[in-house]
Coordinates of C-alpha atoms in Angstrom, one line a residue:
M92 CA -19.5 -29.4 11.5
L93 CA -15.8 -28.4 12.3
N94 CA -13.5 -29.3 9.7
D95 CA -9.4 -30.1 11.4
Q96 CA -8.1 -27.1 10.9
E97 CA -10.9 -25.2 12.9
L98 CA -10.8 -27.7 15.7
L99 CA -7.0 -26.5 15.5
R100 CA -7.0 -22.9 15.0
Y101 CA -10.1 -22.8 17.9
S102 CA -8.5 -25.4 20.3
R103 CA -8.0 -23.2 23.4
Q104 CA -11.3 -22.2 23.5
I105 CA -12.9 -25.8 23.0
L106 CA -10.7 -27.0 25.5
L107 CA -13.0 -25.0 27.7
Q108 CA -15.8 -26.4 29.5
H109 CA -17.9 -24.0 28.7
I110 CA -17.7 -23.9 25.4
D111 CA -16.6 -27.2 24.3
I112 CA -17.3 -28.4 20.5
D113 CA -21.3 -27.1 21.1
G114 CA -20.4 -24.1 21.9
Q115 CA -17.7 -23.4 19.3
L116 CA -20.3 -24.6 16.8
R117 CA -22.7 -21.8 18.1
L118 CA -20.3 -19.4 17.4
K119 CA -19.6 -20.5 13.9
Q120 CA -23.3 -20.4 13.1
G121 CA -23.6 -17.0 14.4
R122 CA -24.2 -13.8 13.4
V123 CA -23.1 -10.7 14.6
L124 CA -23.4 -6.8 13.4
I125 CA -20.9 -4.3 15.2
I126 CA -21.6 -0.7 14.6
G127 CA -19.1 1.1 14.6
L128 CA -15.2 0.5 13.7
G129 CA -13.5 2.9 16.2
G130 CA -11.5 2.3 19.2
L131 CA -14.5 0.2 20.7
G132 CA -15.3 -2.0 17.5
A133 CA -11.9 -2.5 16.7
P134 CA -10.7 -4.8 19.1
V135 CA -14.6 -6.1 19.0
A136 CA -14.2 -7.1 15.6
L137 CA -10.7 -8.3 15.8
Y138 CA -11.6 -10.7 19.2
L139 CA -14.9 -12.0 17.4
V140 CA -13.3 -13.5 13.9
A141 CA -10.0 -14.5 16.0
A142 CA -12.9 -16.7 18.2
G143 CA -14.6 -18.4 14.5
V144 CA -18.2 -16.3 14.8
G145 CA -19.4 -17.4 11.8
E146 CA -20.5 -14.2 10.0
L147 CA -19.6 -10.5 11.1
H148 CA -21.5 -7.8 9.7
L149 CA -19.4 -4.4 9.8
A150 CA -21.3 -0.8 9.6
D151 CA -19.1 2.2 9.6
F152 CA -19.7 5.1 7.0
D153 CA -15.9 6.6 7.9
T154 CA -13.1 7.1 7.0
V155 CA -9.6 6.4 8.6
D156 CA -7.8 9.2 9.8
L157 CA -4.1 9.8 11.3
T158 CA -5.9 10.8 14.7
N159 CA -7.2 7.5 14.8
L160 CA -4.5 5.1 15.1
Q161 CA -3.7 6.2 18.5
R162 CA -6.5 4.1 19.4
Q163 CA -8.3 2.2 16.7
I164 CA -5.5 -0.7 16.6
I165 CA -7.6 -3.0 13.5
H166 CA -6.6 0.6 11.5
D167 CA -2.5 0.9 10.5
T168 CA -0.2 3.9 8.7
D169 CA -1.5 2.6 5.7
S170 CA -5.5 2.4 5.8
V171 CA -5.4 6.6 6.1
G172 CA -8.3 7.4 3.8
L173 CA -9.8 4.2 3.4
T174 CA -13.3 3.5 4.6
K175 CA -12.9 1.9 8.4
V176 CA -15.1 -0.6 6.5
D177 CA -12.4 -1.5 3.9
S178 CA -9.5 -1.1 6.4
A179 CA -11.5 -3.8 8.7
V180 CA -12.0 -6.4 5.8
R181 CA -8.4 -6.2 4.6
R182 CA -7.2 -6.9 8.7
L183 CA -10.0 -9.3 9.7
T184 CA -10.0 -11.7 6.2
A185 CA -6.0 -12.1 7.1
I186 CA -6.8 -12.9 10.6
N187 CA -9.4 -15.7 9.7
P188 CA -10.2 -15.9 5.9
E189 CA -13.1 -18.4 7.3
V190 CA -15.4 -15.9 8.5
R191 CA -17.9 -14.2 6.5
L192 CA -17.5 -10.3 6.2
V193 CA -20.7 -8.3 5.6
S194 CA -20.1 -4.8 4.5
H195 CA -22.1 -1.8 5.4
S196 CA -19.8 1.3 4.7
T197 CA -23.1 3.8 4.4
A198 CA -24.9 5.7 7.0
M199 CA -28.0 4.0 7.6
D200 CA -31.9 4.9 8.1
E201 CA -34.6 3.5 9.8
D202 CA -35.2 1.3 7.4
S203 CA -31.9 -0.4 6.9
L204 CA -30.7 -0.5 10.2
A205 CA -33.7 -2.1 11.1
G206 CA -32.8 -5.1 8.3
A207 CA -29.5 -4.9 9.7
V208 CA -30.3 -5.5 13.1
A209 CA -33.1 -8.3 12.4
A210 CA -30.2 -10.0 9.9
V211 CA -28.1 -11.1 13.1
D212 CA -28.3 -12.7 16.4
V213 CA -26.2 -10.6 18.5
V214 CA -25.6 -6.0 17.7
L215 CA -22.6 -4.8 19.2
D216 CA -22.8 -0.4 19.5
C217 CA -19.7 0.4 19.3
S218 CA -20.8 4.2 18.3
D219 CA -19.5 7.5 19.7
N220 CA -23.2 9.4 19.6
F221 CA -25.9 9.3 21.9
A222 CA -28.3 9.6 18.5
T223 CA -27.2 6.6 16.5
R224 CA -27.3 4.2 20.3
E225 CA -30.5 5.4 20.5
A226 CA -31.6 4.5 16.7
V227 CA -29.9 1.0 17.8
N228 CA -31.4 0.4 21.0
A229 CA -34.8 1.2 19.6
A230 CA -34.3 -1.2 16.3
C231 CA -33.0 -4.1 19.0
V232 CA -35.7 -3.6 21.1
T233 CA -37.9 -4.2 18.1
A234 CA -36.3 -7.0 16.8
A235 CA -35.9 -8.6 19.9
K236 CA -32.1 -8.5 19.8
P237 CA -29.6 -8.5 22.3
L238 CA -27.4 -5.6 22.7
V239 CA -23.6 -4.9 23.6
S240 CA -23.5 -1.4 24.4
G241 CA -20.4 0.1 25.1
A242 CA -18.7 3.8 26.0
A243 CA -15.5 5.3 27.0
I244 CA -14.3 9.1 27.1
R245 CA -11.4 10.3 28.8
L246 CA -10.3 7.8 31.4
E247 CA -13.9 6.3 31.8
G248 CA -16.0 3.6 30.6
Q249 CA -19.2 1.7 30.6
L250 CA -20.7 -1.7 29.5
S251 CA -24.4 -3.1 29.9
V252 CA -26.1 -5.8 28.1
F253 CA -30.0 -5.3 26.8
D254 CA -31.6 -8.4 26.1
P255 CA -35.3 -7.3 24.8
R256 CA -35.9 -11.2 25.1
R257 CA -35.8 -11.3 29.0
P258 CA -39.0 -9.5 30.6
E259 CA -36.5 -8.2 33.1
S260 CA -34.2 -6.6 31.2
P261 CA -33.9 -2.8 30.4
C262 CA -33.0 -1.1 27.7
Y263 CA -30.1 1.8 26.5
H264 CA -33.4 4.3 26.8
C265 CA -34.7 3.6 30.1
L266 CA -30.7 3.7 31.5
Y267 CA -30.2 6.9 29.8
G268 CA -33.5 8.7 28.5
H269 CA -33.0 11.5 25.7
G270 CA -29.6 12.1 26.8
S271 CA -27.8 15.3 27.1
E272 CA -27.5 18.3 24.1
A273 CA -24.1 18.7 25.8
E274 CA -22.7 15.3 24.7
L275 CA -19.1 15.5 24.5
T276 CA -17.3 13.1 22.3
C277 CA -13.3 11.6 22.0
S278 CA -12.4 14.3 19.6
E279 CA -13.5 17.2 22.0
A280 CA -12.4 15.4 25.3
G281 CA -10.1 13.1 24.5
V282 CA -9.7 9.1 25.0
L283 CA -7.0 6.7 26.3
G284 CA -6.3 3.8 23.7
P285 CA -5.9 0.8 26.3
L286 CA -9.6 2.3 27.9
V287 CA -11.3 1.7 24.7
G288 CA -9.9 -1.7 23.9
L289 CA -10.4 -2.6 27.7
V290 CA -14.4 -2.1 26.6
G291 CA -14.6 -3.2 23.5
S292 CA -12.6 -6.4 24.8
L293 CA -14.9 -6.6 27.6
Q294 CA -18.0 -6.5 24.5
A295 CA -16.6 -9.0 22.8
L296 CA -16.5 -11.5 25.7
E297 CA -20.4 -10.3 26.6
A298 CA -21.1 -11.1 22.7
L299 CA -19.3 -14.5 22.9
K300 CA -21.4 -15.2 26.2
L301 CA -24.8 -14.4 24.2
L302 CA -24.0 -16.7 21.4
A303 CA -22.5 -19.6 22.7
G304 CA -24.7 -19.5 25.6
F305 CA -22.6 -19.6 28.7
G306 CA -21.5 -17.0 31.7
E307 CA -23.6 -14.9 32.8
P308 CA -24.4 -11.9 30.8
L309 CA -24.1 -8.5 32.1
V310 CA -28.3 -8.1 31.5
G311 CA -29.8 -5.8 34.4
R312 CA -26.2 -4.6 35.2
L313 CA -24.0 -1.2 34.3
L314 CA -20.2 -2.2 34.8
L315 CA -18.0 1.4 35.3
I316 CA -15.2 1.3 34.6
D317 CA -12.5 4.1 36.2
A318 CA -9.0 3.7 34.3
L319 CA -7.4 6.7 36.6
G320 CA -7.6 4.5 39.7
T321 CA -7.8 0.8 38.0
R322 CA -11.4 0.4 39.7
F323 CA -14.4 -1.4 38.2
R324 CA -18.0 -0.5 39.8
E325 CA -21.8 -2.3 39.3
L326 CA -24.7 -0.7 39.1
R327 CA -28.4 -2.3 39.1
V328 CA -30.7 -1.2 36.4
K329 CA -34.4 -1.9 36.2
R330 CA -36.5 -1.7 33.4
D331 CA -38.7 1.3 33.3
P332 CA -42.2 0.2 32.7
C333 CA -42.9 3.7 31.2
C334 CA -40.4 3.5 29.0
G335 CA -40.6 5.1 25.8
V336 CA -39.0 2.3 23.9
C337 CA -39.6 -0.6 25.5
G338 CA -42.5 -0.1 28.2
N339 CA -44.8 -1.9 26.2
R340 CA -42.9 -4.9 25.0
H341 CA -44.4 -7.6 27.2
A342 CA -47.4 -5.8 27.3

C-alpha cells in the first residue's frame, strides 16, 4: 500500500483519473531499465524517480565529462570524473530516497544484458549508438519486454515504442534494419540541450503509460521532431514479417 508520505508526494498525479491510487501502486511495483544516462537518460531517470517508479536499473559505463553538462541535466560540475551511474544515483537519491536504484556501471555483454532486461518490466533505450540499440532491441524481443526508444541529433529527434507482447508491434530492427556505417554521434554533429530533454521527457511519459496502464503508447508509430521549426510529425510503422529479429516471434 501507499503510506501517508507517498500519498502526499504523489498527490498531484494521483488526482488524475487515469492514474489514481491503483495506477500509483502499479508505478511503485514497476521496474525499469534505463540504458544510458546522458542527454536522454537524464530526464528519463529524473522524471521516473520523481513519479515513484519502484525500482530503477541504471546502465552506463561512461564517466561525466565537462562537455556533457550542456545537456545531461542529471549531472553537475562536481560530478565531472565520476561514473555517470554514481553521479545519477547521488542526484536521484536526493530527489526520492524511497526508490530502489540498481547500478550497472560496466559494459554489458550479451548475457548480462539479457539478464538485466529480464529483471524489469520496461526498458528505455537512451543510448547514442546503433550497435547498442540493436543489442537492446534483440534482448527485449527475446524477453518479450516493451522498449521505449528515443534518439536526438542536431535539431532532430524521434521516438517510438516497440512492444513484443503485441502481435502487430514492429521491433527496432523492422524500422532501421542494419543501420548505416556512416552513423554520426552528438560529439561529431552536435545537439541542442532542450531537444534531448524533450525526447527524454516523452520517453519517460511513455514508460509511465506502460507501467500504470493508461493512455495509448506509441506502438506502431514513429514520432519525428523538428526542433528548428517546432514541428511534430507521426509515421505509421508496420511489423516486418521477415524481420531477422522479431519475424518468427508469433509463428
